[in-house]
Structure formats: C-alpha cells, structure tokens
JSON list of C-alpha atoms in Angstrom, two decimals:
[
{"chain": "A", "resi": 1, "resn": "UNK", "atom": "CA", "xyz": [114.60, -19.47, 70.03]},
{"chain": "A", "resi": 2, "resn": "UNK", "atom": "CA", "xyz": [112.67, -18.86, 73.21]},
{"chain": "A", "resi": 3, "resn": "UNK", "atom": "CA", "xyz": [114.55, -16.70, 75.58]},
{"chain": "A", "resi": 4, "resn": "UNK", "atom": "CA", "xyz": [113.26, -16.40, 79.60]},
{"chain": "A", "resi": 5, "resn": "UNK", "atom": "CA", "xyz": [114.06, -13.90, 82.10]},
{"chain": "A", "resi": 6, "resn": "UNK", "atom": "CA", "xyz": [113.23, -15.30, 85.57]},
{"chain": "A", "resi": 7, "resn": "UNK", "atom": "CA", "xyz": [112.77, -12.04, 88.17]},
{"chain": "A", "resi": 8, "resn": "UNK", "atom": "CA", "xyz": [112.89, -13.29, 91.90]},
{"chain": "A", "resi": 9, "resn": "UNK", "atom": "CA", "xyz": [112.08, -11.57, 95.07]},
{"chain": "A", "resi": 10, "resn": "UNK", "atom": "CA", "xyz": [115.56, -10.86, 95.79]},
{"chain": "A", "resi": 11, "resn": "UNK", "atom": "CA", "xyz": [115.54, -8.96, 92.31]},
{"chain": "A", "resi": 12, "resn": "UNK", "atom": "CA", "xyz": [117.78, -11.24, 90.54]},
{"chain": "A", "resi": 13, "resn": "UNK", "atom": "CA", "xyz": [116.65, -11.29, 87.08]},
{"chain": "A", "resi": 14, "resn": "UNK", "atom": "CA", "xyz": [118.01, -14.67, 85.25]},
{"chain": "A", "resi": 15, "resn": "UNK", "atom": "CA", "xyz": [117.89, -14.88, 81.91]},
{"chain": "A", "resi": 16, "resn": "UNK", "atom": "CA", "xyz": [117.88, -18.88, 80.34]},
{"chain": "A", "resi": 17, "resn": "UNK", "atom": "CA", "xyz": [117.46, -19.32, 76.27]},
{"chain": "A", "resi": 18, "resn": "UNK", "atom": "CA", "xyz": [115.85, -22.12, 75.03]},
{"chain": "A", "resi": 19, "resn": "UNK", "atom": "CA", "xyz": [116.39, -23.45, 71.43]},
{"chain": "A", "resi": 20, "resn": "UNK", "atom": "CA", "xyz": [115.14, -26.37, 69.55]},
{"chain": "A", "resi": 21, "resn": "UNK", "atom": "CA", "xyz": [117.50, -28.97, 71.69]},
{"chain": "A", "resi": 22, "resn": "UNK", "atom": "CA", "xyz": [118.40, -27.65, 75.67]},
{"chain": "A", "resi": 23, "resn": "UNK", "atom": "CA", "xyz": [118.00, -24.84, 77.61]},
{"chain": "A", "resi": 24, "resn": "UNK", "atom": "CA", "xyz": [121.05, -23.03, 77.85]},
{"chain": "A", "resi": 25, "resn": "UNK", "atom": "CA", "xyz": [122.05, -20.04, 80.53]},
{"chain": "A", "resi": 26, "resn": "UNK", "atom": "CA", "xyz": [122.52, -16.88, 78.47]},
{"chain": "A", "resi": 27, "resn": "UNK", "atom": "CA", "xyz": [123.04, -14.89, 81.81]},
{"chain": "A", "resi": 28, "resn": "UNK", "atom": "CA", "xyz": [122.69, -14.87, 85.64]},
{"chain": "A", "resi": 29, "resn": "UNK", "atom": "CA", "xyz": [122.82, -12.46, 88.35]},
{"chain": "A", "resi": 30, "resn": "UNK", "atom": "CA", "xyz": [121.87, -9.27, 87.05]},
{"chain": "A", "resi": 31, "resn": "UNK", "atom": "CA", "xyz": [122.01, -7.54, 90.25]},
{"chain": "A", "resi": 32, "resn": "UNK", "atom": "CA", "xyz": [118.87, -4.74, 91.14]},
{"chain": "A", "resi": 33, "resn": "UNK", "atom": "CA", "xyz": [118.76, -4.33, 94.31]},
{"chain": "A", "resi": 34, "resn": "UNK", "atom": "CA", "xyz": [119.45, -0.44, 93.72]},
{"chain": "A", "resi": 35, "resn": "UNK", "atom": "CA", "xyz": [116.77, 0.13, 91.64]},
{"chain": "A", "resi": 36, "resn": "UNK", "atom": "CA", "xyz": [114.63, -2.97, 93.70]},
{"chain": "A", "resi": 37, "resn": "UNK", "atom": "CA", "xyz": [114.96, -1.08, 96.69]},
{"chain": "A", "resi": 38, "resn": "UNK", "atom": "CA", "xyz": [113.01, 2.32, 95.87]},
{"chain": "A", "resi": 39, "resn": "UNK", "atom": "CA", "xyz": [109.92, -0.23, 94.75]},
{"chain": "A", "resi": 40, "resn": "UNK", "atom": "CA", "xyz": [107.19, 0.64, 96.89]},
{"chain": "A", "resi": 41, "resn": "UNK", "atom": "CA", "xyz": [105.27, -2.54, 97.81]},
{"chain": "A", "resi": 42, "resn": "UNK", "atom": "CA", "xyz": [102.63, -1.97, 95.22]},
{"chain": "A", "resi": 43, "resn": "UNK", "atom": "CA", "xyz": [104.84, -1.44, 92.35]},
{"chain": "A", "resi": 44, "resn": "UNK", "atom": "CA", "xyz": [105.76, -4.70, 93.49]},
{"chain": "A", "resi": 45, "resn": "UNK", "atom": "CA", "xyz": [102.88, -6.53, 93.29]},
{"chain": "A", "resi": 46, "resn": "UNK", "atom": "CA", "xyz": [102.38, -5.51, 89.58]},
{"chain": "A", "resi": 47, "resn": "UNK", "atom": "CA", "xyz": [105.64, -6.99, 88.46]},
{"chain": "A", "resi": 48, "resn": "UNK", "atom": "CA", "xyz": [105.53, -10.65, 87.26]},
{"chain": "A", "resi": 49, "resn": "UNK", "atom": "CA", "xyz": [107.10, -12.95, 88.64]},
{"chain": "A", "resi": 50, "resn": "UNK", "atom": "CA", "xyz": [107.99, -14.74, 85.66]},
{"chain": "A", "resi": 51, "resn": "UNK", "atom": "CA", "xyz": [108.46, -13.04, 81.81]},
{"chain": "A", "resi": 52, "resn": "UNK", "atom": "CA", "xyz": [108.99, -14.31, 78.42]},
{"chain": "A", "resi": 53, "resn": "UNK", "atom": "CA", "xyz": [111.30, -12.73, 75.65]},
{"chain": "A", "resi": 54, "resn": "UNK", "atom": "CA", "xyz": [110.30, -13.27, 72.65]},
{"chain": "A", "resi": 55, "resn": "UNK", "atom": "CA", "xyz": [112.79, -12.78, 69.93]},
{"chain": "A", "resi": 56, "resn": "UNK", "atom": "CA", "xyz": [112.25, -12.96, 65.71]},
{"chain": "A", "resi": 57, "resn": "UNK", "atom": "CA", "xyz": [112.36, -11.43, 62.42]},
{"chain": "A", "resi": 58, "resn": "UNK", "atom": "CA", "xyz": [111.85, -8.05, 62.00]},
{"chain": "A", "resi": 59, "resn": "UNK", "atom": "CA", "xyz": [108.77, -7.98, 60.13]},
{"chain": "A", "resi": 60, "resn": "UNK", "atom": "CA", "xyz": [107.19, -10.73, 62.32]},
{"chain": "A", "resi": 61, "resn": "UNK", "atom": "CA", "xyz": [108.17, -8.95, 65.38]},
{"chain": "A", "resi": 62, "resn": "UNK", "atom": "CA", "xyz": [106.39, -5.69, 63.59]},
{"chain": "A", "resi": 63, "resn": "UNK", "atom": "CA", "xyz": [103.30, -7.96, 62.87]},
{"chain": "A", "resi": 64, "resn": "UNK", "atom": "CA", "xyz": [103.05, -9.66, 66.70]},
{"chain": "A", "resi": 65, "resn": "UNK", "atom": "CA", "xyz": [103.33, -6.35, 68.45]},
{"chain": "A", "resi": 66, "resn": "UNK", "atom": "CA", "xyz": [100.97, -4.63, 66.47]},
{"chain": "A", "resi": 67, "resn": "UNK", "atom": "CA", "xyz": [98.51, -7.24, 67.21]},
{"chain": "A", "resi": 68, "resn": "UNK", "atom": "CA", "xyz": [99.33, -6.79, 71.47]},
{"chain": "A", "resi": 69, "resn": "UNK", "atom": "CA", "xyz": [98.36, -3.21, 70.35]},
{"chain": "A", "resi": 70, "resn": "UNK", "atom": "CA", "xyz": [95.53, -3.71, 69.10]},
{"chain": "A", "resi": 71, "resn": "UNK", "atom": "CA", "xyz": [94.29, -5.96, 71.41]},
{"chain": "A", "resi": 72, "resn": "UNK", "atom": "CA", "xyz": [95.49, -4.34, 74.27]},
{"chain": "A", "resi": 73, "resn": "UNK", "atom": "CA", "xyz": [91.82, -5.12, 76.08]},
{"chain": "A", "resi": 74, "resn": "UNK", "atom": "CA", "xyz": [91.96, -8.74, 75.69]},
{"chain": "A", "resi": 75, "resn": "UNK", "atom": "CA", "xyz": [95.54, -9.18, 77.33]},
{"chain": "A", "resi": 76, "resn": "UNK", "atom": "CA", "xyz": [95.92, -10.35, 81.12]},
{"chain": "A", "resi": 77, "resn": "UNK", "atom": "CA", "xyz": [92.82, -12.70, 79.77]},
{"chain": "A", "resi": 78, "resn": "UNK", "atom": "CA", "xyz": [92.70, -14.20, 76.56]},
{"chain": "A", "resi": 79, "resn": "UNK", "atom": "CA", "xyz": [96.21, -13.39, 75.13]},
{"chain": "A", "resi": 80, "resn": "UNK", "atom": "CA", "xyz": [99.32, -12.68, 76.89]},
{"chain": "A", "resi": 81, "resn": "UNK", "atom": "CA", "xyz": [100.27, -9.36, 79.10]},
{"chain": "A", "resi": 82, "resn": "UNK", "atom": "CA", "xyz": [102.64, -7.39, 76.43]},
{"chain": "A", "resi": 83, "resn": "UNK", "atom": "CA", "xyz": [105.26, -5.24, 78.98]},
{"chain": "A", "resi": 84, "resn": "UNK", "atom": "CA", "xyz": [106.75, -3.78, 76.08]},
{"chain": "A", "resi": 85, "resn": "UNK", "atom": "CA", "xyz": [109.81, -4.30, 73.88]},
{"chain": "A", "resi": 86, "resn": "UNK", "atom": "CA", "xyz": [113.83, -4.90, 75.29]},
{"chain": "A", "resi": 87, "resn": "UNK", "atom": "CA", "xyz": [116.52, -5.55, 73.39]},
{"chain": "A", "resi": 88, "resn": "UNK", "atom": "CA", "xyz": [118.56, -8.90, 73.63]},
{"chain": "A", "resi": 89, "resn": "UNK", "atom": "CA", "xyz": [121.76, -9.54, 71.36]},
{"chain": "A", "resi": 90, "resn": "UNK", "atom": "CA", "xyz": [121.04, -6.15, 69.26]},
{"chain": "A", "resi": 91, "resn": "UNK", "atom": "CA", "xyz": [117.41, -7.28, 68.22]},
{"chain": "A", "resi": 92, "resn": "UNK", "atom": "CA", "xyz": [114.14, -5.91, 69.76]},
{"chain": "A", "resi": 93, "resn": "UNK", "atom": "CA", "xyz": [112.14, -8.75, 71.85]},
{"chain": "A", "resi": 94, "resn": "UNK", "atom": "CA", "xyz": [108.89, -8.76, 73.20]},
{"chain": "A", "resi": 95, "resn": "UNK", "atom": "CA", "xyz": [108.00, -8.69, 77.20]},
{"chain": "A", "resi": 96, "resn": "UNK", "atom": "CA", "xyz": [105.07, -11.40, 77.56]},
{"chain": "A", "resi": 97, "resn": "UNK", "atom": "CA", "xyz": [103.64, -12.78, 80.61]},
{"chain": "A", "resi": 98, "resn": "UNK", "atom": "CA", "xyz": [104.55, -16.41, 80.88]},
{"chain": "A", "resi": 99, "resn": "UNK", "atom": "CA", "xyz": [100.35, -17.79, 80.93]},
{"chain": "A", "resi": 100, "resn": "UNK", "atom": "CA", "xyz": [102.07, -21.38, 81.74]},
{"chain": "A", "resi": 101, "resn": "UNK", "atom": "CA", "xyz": [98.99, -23.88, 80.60]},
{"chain": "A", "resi": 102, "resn": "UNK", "atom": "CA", "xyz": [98.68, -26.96, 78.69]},
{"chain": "A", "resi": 103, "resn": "UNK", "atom": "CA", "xyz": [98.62, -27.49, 75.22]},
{"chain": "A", "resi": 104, "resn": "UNK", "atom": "CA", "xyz": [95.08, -29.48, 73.80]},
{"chain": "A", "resi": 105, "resn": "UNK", "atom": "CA", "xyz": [97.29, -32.18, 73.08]},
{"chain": "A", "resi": 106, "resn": "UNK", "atom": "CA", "xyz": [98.28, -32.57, 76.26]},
{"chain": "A", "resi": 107, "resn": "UNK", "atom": "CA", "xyz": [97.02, -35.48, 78.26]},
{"chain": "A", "resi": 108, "resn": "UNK", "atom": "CA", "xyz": [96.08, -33.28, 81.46]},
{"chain": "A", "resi": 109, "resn": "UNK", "atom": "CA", "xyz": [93.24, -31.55, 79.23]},
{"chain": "A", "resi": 110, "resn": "UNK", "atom": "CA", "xyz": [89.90, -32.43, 80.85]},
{"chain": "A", "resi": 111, "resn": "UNK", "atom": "CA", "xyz": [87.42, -33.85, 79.00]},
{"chain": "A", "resi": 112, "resn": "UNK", "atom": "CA", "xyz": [84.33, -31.47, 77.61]},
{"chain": "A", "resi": 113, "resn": "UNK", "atom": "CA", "xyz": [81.49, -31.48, 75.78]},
{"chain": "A", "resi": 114, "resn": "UNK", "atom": "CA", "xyz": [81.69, -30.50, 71.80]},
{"chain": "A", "resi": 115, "resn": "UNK", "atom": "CA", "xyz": [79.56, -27.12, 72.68]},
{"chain": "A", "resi": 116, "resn": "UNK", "atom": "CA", "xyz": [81.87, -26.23, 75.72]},
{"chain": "A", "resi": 117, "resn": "UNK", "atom": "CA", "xyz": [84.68, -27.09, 73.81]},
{"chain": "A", "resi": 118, "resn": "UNK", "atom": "CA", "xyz": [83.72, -24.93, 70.62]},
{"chain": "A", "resi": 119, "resn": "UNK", "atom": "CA", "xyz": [82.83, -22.53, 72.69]},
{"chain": "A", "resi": 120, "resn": "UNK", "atom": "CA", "xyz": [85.95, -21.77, 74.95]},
{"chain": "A", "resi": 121, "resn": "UNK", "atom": "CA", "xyz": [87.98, -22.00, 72.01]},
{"chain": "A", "resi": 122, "resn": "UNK", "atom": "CA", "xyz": [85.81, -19.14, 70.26]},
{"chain": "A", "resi": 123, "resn": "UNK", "atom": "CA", "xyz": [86.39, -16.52, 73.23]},
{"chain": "A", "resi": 124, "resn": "UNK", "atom": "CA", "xyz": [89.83, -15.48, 72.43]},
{"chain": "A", "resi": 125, "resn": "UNK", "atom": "CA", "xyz": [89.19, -15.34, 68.71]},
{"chain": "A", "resi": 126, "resn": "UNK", "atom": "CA", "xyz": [86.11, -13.68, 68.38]},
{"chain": "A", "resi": 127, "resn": "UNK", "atom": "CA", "xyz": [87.61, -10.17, 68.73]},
{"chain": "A", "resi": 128, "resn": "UNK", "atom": "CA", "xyz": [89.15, -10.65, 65.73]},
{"chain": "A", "resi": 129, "resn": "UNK", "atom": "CA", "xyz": [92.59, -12.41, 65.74]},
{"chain": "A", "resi": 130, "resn": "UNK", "atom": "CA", "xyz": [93.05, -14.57, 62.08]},
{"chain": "A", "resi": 131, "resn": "UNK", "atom": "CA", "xyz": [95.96, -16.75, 63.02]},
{"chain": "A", "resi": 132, "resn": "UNK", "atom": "CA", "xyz": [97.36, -17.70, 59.96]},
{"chain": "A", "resi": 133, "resn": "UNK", "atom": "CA", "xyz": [99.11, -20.53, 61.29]},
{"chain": "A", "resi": 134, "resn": "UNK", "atom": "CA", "xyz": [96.07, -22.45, 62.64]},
{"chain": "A", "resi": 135, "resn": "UNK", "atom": "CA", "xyz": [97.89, -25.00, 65.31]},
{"chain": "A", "resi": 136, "resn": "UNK", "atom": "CA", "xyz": [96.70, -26.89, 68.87]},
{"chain": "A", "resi": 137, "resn": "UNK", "atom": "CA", "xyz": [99.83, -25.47, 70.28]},
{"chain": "A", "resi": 138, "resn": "UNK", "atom": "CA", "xyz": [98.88, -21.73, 69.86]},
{"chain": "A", "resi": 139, "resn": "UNK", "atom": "CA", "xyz": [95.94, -22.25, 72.09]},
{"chain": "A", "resi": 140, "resn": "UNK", "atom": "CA", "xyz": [97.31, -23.07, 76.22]},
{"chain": "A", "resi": 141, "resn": "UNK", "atom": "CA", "xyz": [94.72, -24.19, 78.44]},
{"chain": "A", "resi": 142, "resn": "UNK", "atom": "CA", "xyz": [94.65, -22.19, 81.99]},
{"chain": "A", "resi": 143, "resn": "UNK", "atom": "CA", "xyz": [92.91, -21.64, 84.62]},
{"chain": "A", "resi": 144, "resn": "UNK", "atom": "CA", "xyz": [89.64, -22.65, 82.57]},
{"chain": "A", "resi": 145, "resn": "UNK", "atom": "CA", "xyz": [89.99, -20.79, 79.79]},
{"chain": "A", "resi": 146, "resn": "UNK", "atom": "CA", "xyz": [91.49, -20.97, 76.50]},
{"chain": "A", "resi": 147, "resn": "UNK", "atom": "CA", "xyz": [95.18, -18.12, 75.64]},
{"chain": "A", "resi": 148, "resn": "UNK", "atom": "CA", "xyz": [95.99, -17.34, 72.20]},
{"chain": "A", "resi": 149, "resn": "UNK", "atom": "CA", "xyz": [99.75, -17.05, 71.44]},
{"chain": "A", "resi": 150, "resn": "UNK", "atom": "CA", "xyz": [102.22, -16.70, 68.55]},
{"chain": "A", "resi": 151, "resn": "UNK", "atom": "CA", "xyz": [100.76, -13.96, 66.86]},
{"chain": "A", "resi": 152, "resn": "UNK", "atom": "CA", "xyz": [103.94, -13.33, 64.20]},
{"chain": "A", "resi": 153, "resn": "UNK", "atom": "CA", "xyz": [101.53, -14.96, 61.34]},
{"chain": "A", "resi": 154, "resn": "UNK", "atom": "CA", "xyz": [98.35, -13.48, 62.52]},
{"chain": "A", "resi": 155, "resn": "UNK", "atom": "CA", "xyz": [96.36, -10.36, 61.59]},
{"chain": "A", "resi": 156, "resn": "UNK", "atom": "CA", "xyz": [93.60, -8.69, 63.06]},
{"chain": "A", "resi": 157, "resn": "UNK", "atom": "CA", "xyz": [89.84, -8.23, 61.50]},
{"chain": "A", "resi": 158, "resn": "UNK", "atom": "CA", "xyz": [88.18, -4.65, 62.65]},
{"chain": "A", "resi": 159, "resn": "UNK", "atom": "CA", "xyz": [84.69, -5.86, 60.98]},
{"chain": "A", "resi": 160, "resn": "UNK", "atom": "CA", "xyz": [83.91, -8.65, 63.75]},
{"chain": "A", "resi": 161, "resn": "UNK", "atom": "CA", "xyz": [81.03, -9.50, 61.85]},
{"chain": "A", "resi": 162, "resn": "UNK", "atom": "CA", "xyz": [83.00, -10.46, 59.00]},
{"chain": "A", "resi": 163, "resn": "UNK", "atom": "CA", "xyz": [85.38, -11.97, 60.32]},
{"chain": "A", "resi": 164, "resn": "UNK", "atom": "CA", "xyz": [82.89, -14.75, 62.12]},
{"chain": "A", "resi": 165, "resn": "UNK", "atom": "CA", "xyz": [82.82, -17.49, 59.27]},
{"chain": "A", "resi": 166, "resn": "UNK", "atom": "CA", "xyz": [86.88, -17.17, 59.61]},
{"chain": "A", "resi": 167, "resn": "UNK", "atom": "CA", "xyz": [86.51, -17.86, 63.34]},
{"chain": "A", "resi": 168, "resn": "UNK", "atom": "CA", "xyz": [84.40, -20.50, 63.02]},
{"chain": "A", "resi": 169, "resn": "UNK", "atom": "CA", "xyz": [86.76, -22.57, 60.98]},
{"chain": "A", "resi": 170, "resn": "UNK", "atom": "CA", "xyz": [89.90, -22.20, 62.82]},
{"chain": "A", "resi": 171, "resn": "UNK", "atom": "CA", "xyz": [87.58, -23.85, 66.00]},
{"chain": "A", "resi": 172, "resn": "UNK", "atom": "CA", "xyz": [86.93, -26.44, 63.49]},
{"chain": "A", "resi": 173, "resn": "UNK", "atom": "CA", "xyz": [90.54, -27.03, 62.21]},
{"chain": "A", "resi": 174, "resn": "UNK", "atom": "CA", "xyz": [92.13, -26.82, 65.61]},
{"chain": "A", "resi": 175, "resn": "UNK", "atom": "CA", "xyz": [89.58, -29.20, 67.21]},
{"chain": "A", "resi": 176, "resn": "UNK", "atom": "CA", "xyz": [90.37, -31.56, 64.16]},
{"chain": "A", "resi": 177, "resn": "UNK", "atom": "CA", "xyz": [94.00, -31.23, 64.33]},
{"chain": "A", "resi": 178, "resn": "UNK", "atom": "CA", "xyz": [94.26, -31.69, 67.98]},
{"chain": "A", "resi": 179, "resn": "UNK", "atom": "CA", "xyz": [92.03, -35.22, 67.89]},
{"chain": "A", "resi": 180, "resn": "UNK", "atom": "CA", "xyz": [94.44, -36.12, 64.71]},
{"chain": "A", "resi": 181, "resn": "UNK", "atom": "CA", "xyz": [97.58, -35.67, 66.72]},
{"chain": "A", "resi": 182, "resn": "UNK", "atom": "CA", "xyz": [96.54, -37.84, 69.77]},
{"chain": "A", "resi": 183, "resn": "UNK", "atom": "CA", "xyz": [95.07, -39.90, 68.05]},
{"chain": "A", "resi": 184, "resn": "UNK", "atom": "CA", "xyz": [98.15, -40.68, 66.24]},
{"chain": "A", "resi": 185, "resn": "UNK", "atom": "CA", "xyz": [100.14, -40.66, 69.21]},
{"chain": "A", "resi": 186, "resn": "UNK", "atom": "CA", "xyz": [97.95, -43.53, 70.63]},
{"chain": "A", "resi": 187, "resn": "UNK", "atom": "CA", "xyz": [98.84, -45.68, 67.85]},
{"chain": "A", "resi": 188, "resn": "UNK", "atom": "CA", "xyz": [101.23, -48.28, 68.61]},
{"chain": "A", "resi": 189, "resn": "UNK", "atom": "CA", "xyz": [104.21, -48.51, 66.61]},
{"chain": "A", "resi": 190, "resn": "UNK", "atom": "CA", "xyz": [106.07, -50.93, 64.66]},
{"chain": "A", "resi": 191, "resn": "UNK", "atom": "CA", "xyz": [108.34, -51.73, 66.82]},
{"chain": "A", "resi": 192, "resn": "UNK", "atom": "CA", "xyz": [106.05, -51.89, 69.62]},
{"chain": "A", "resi": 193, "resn": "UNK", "atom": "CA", "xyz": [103.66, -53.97, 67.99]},
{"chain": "A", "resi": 194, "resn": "UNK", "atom": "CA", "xyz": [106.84, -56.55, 67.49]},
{"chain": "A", "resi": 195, "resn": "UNK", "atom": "CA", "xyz": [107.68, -56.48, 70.83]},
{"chain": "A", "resi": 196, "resn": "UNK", "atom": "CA", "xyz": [103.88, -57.11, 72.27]},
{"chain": "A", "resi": 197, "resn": "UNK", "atom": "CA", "xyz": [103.46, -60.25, 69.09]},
{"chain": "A", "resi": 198, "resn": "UNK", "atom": "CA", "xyz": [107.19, -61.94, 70.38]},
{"chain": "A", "resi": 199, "resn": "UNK", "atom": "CA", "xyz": [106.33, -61.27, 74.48]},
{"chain": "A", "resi": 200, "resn": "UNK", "atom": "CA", "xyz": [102.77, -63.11, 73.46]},
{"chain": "A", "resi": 201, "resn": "UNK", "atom": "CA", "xyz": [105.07, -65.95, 71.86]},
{"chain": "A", "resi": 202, "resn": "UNK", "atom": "CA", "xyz": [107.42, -66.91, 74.66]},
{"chain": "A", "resi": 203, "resn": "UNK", "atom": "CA", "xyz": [103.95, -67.42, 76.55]},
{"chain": "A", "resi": 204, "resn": "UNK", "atom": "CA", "xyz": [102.55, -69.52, 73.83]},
{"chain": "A", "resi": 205, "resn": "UNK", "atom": "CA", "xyz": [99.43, -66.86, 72.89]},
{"chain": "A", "resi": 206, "resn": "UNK", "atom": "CA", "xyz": [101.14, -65.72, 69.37]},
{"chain": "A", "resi": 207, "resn": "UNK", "atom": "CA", "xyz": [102.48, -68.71, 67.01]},
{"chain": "A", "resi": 208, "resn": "UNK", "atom": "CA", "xyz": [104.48, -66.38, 64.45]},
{"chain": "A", "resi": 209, "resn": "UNK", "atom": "CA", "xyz": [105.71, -63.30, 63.72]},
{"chain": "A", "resi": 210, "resn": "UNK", "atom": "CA", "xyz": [104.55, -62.42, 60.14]},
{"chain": "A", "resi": 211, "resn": "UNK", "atom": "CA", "xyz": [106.84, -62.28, 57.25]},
{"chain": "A", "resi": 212, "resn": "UNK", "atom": "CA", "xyz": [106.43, -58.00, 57.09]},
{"chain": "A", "resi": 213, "resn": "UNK", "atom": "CA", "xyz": [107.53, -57.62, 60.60]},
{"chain": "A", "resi": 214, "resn": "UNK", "atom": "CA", "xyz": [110.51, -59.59, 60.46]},
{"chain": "A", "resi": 215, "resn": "UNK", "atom": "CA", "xyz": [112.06, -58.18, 57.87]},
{"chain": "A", "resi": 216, "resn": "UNK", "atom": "CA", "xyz": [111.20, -55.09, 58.62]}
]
C-alpha cells in the first residue's frame, strides 16, 4: 500500500491510499490554515508540493530509513528527499518527495547509447546502495537522470571500492531485465495473432487457421 498526502497552496493536505487495485480517499480537508498562516514565504518555498507516505513492516521500515540516513548527501538528487517519519493508522511511515519519472520500461524513455546508458544508471549506485531486489521499476527516469527507490531490501556498502563489482552487475541485470520485459510486451499474443490470421482471411491473404489456434 502506497499512501499520498497532496499539500496545496491553500494548505489543504489530502491524503489518497493506493493499493494493488484503486486509489481510494483515506482523508480530505485537513484544515492548516492556523499553522499555514505564520509560514513566512520562505518556509514556504521549502515545502513540497507533493509527498509520499510510505508505509511497511517494521523491520523494513528500520532498514529503508537507515539507508535515507546514511545517504542523506545523495537525496534531493539521486534518491528521494526523506522529511522524516509520521504516523498513519498506528504505524510509522516515511515522508518522501514524490521524484514523479518514468520507469525504463516505459515507452517515453529516450533512446541512448549502451555507455550513456550504463553510465547514468551507475550514478545513484556507486555510493554504495546494494538493492537486493534488483528491478527496472526501482530506477525512475527524471529530469535526465536516473532515482533509486524502494530501499526496504537494500543495504549500504561503506568500502566503495568493494562494493564496485556489486554495482556493476545490478547495471547489467537491470539493463537485461528491462530489454526482457519490453521485449516481451511487444510480442503479440495468441489471441491477437488469431485475430490478425482470420482479418487476413475475410480479405483472401490467409487460407486457414491452423489446427493449434483453433482449438486453442
């Protein structure tokens, strides 16, 4: 479960949880306009716009935040902004900055050369984040530059050095799992090949439907 807390310039902070089928209102109007109005205008500035709340296990909430710890110099850039930690149905959540971004499976991701490519994907793990769960959807494309997230299987190498080989093949598996996944999504599939071989029919180009995909 993903929860969001939307903060507007009329300081009405919405809150909208998402699970694994619809977005769902958890709560609205949460009036601060008390505590809005002694916000000087820089204060104001620094606040985002837009927040996530991340909510999960205890011991994988213990593991993510100590990794925004520890990499507190890399946030803003090539992880998330961590605000700190709320509470939301009696559980501690995370405050991230919502990066927004694509996904490399995504079909807006521009095209790049293998050494560009390797390369953008190295800067946000080079400082030492080990994601245990190696996935193209941990990695969000923005604003020309690769952000890590999900860091509740992760852990974090001090010896840099080290740690390089590691680095080297997560690139490599998330490169190759990315150009696995659309490349299976651009295969056609039964039932679409079926309907292309019986449209080709009707205008005389196909003159049978094999055995397989009738039955089928």
């Amino acid at each position: 479960m993903l929860i969001r807390a939307f903060l507007s310039g009329t300081s009405t902070l919405s809150i909208v949880v998402y699970t694994h089928i619809s977005p769902a209102v958890l709560a609205l109007g949460y009036d601060a306009m008390m505590c809005w109005k002694f916000l000087d205008d820089e204060t104001r500035k620094g606040l985002p716009e837009k927040v996530v709340m991340k909510k999960e296990a205890e011991d994988l909430f213990n593991n993510e935040y100590m990794v925004y710890q520890h990499l507190q110099e890399l946030q803003g850039k090539y992880i998330p902004n961590c605000y700190g930690v709320t509470y939301v149905d009696g559980s501690r959540s995370l405050i991230l900055s919502d990066v927004g971004g694509i996904t490399m499976m995504d079909d807006r991701m521009p095209l790049m050369e293998d050494d560009e490519l390797i390369s953008k994907l190295t800067c946000p793990l080079e400082s030492g984040i080990l994601l245990e769960d190696v996935s193209p959807t941990n990695m969000l494309y923005c604003d020309d530059r690769f952000v890590a997230i999900d860091f509740q299987y992760a852990r974090v190498e001090k010896n840099l050095q080290a740690a390089a080989e590691d680095v080297d093949e997560q690139v490599e598996a998330l490169i190759e799992r990315a150009d696995q996944t659309t490349a299976l999504s651009s295969i056609p599939s039964q039932s679409e090949k079926k309907l292309e071989c019986r449209s080709m029919a009707m205008h005389g180009l196909c003159l049978q439907v094999t055995n397989e995909e009738t039955t089928s």
